[in-house]
Coordinates of C-alpha atoms in Angstrom, one line a residue:
X1 CA 37.6 4.1 -114.4
X2 CA 40.5 6.5 -114.0
X3 CA 40.0 10.2 -114.5
X4 CA 42.2 13.3 -114.3
X5 CA 40.4 16.5 -113.5
X6 CA 42.1 19.9 -113.9
X7 CA 41.1 23.1 -112.2
X8 CA 42.5 26.6 -111.6
X9 CA 42.6 28.1 -115.1
X10 CA 41.3 31.5 -116.0
X11 CA 42.1 35.0 -117.2
X12 CA 45.1 36.8 -115.6
X13 CA 47.0 40.0 -116.5
X14 CA 50.7 39.8 -117.7
X15 CA 53.0 39.4 -114.7
X16 CA 50.3 37.7 -112.7
X17 CA 50.1 34.2 -111.2
X18 CA 47.8 31.2 -111.3
X19 CA 47.9 27.8 -109.7
X20 CA 46.6 24.8 -111.6
X21 CA 45.6 21.5 -109.9
X22 CA 45.0 18.1 -111.3
X23 CA 43.5 15.3 -109.3
X24 CA 43.5 11.7 -110.3
X25 CA 40.5 9.5 -109.2
X26 CA 39.3 6.0 -109.7
X27 CA 40.7 2.5 -109.0
X28 CA 44.3 3.6 -108.8
X29 CA 47.1 1.4 -107.6
X30 CA 50.0 3.6 -108.4
X31 CA 50.9 6.7 -110.3
X32 CA 54.2 7.2 -112.1
X33 CA 55.4 10.5 -113.6
X34 CA 52.8 13.3 -113.8
X35 CA 53.1 16.4 -116.0
X36 CA 51.6 19.4 -117.5
X37 CA 51.3 20.1 -121.2
X38 CA 49.9 23.0 -123.1
X39 CA 48.5 23.7 -126.5
X40 CA 48.1 27.2 -128.0
X41 CA 45.9 27.8 -131.0
X42 CA 47.6 26.6 -134.2
X43 CA 50.5 25.0 -132.3
X44 CA 51.4 21.5 -131.3
X45 CA 50.9 20.3 -127.7
X46 CA 54.2 20.8 -125.8
X47 CA 55.5 19.7 -122.4
X48 CA 55.5 22.4 -119.8
X49 CA 56.8 20.5 -116.8
X50 CA 56.9 17.0 -115.3
X51 CA 57.6 15.4 -112.0
X52 CA 58.5 11.8 -111.0
X53 CA 57.2 9.9 -108.0
X54 CA 60.3 10.8 -106.2
X55 CA 60.0 14.5 -106.9
X56 CA 62.5 15.0 -109.8
X57 CA 61.3 17.8 -112.0
X58 CA 61.8 18.8 -115.6
X59 CA 60.8 22.1 -117.2
X60 CA 60.5 23.6 -120.7
X61 CA 63.1 26.3 -121.2
X62 CA 60.4 28.8 -121.7
X63 CA 59.0 28.4 -118.2
X64 CA 62.1 27.8 -116.1
X65 CA 62.3 30.1 -113.2
X66 CA 58.6 31.1 -113.6
X67 CA 56.7 27.9 -113.1
X68 CA 56.9 25.3 -110.4
X69 CA 55.5 21.8 -110.5
X70 CA 54.8 19.8 -107.4
X71 CA 52.7 16.8 -106.4
X72 CA 50.9 15.3 -103.3
X73 CA 51.2 11.6 -103.7
X74 CA 48.7 11.0 -100.8
X75 CA 46.1 13.0 -102.7
X76 CA 47.1 11.8 -106.2
X77 CA 47.3 15.4 -107.2
X78 CA 49.8 17.4 -109.2
X79 CA 50.1 21.2 -109.2
X80 CA 51.5 23.9 -111.5
X81 CA 52.3 27.2 -109.8
X82 CA 52.7 29.7 -112.6
X83 CA 54.2 33.2 -112.1
X84 CA 55.4 36.1 -114.1
X85 CA 52.9 35.1 -116.7
X86 CA 53.3 36.3 -120.3
X87 CA 50.8 36.5 -123.1
X88 CA 52.6 33.7 -124.9
X89 CA 51.7 31.4 -121.9
X90 CA 48.1 31.5 -123.2
X91 CA 47.0 28.0 -124.0
X92 CA 44.9 25.1 -122.9
X93 CA 46.8 23.3 -120.2
X94 CA 46.5 19.5 -119.9
X95 CA 47.4 17.2 -117.1
X96 CA 49.0 13.9 -117.9
X97 CA 49.9 10.9 -115.8
X98 CA 51.1 7.3 -116.1
X99 CA 48.7 5.3 -113.9
X100 CA 48.4 1.7 -112.8
X101 CA 44.8 0.8 -112.4
X102 CA 42.8 -2.3 -111.7
X103 CA 41.1 -2.5 -115.1
X104 CA 43.8 -1.4 -117.5
X105 CA 47.2 -2.0 -116.0
X106 CA 49.7 0.8 -116.8
X107 CA 48.2 3.4 -119.0
X108 CA 48.7 7.0 -120.0
X109 CA 45.9 9.4 -119.0
X110 CA 45.0 12.9 -120.0
X111 CA 42.7 15.5 -118.5
X112 CA 40.2 17.5 -120.5
X113 CA 42.3 20.7 -120.2
X114 CA 41.9 24.1 -118.6
X115 CA 42.1 27.4 -120.4
X116 CA 44.7 29.9 -119.3
X117 CA 44.6 33.3 -120.9
X118 CA 47.1 36.0 -120.1
X119 CA 45.9 39.4 -121.3
X120 CA 45.6 42.9 -120.2

């Protein structure tokens, strides 16, 4: 069984920084693109950033220049370094990955989410 587990969320003041991590575990043969999404109360889930196996990145306009996505393929882990945080960044952040596993072939997986709250 494949699982994604996020960590690193919390409460931070405006202008502060946080680093999110997401580790994939289970019977994994290969991982394709990995990404971070977020969902604020009353809003739809939106893409924050994504990264391919080769390291090509993509960011939402709202986080460009403030957030950095990276991955460690040896550890099956993706990171999101968030800086210059704003109250509007408050949301539940979800990890997503396309994973080839023994049991299910290529499938899309989601973590359970981690809360990020930016408030003074």
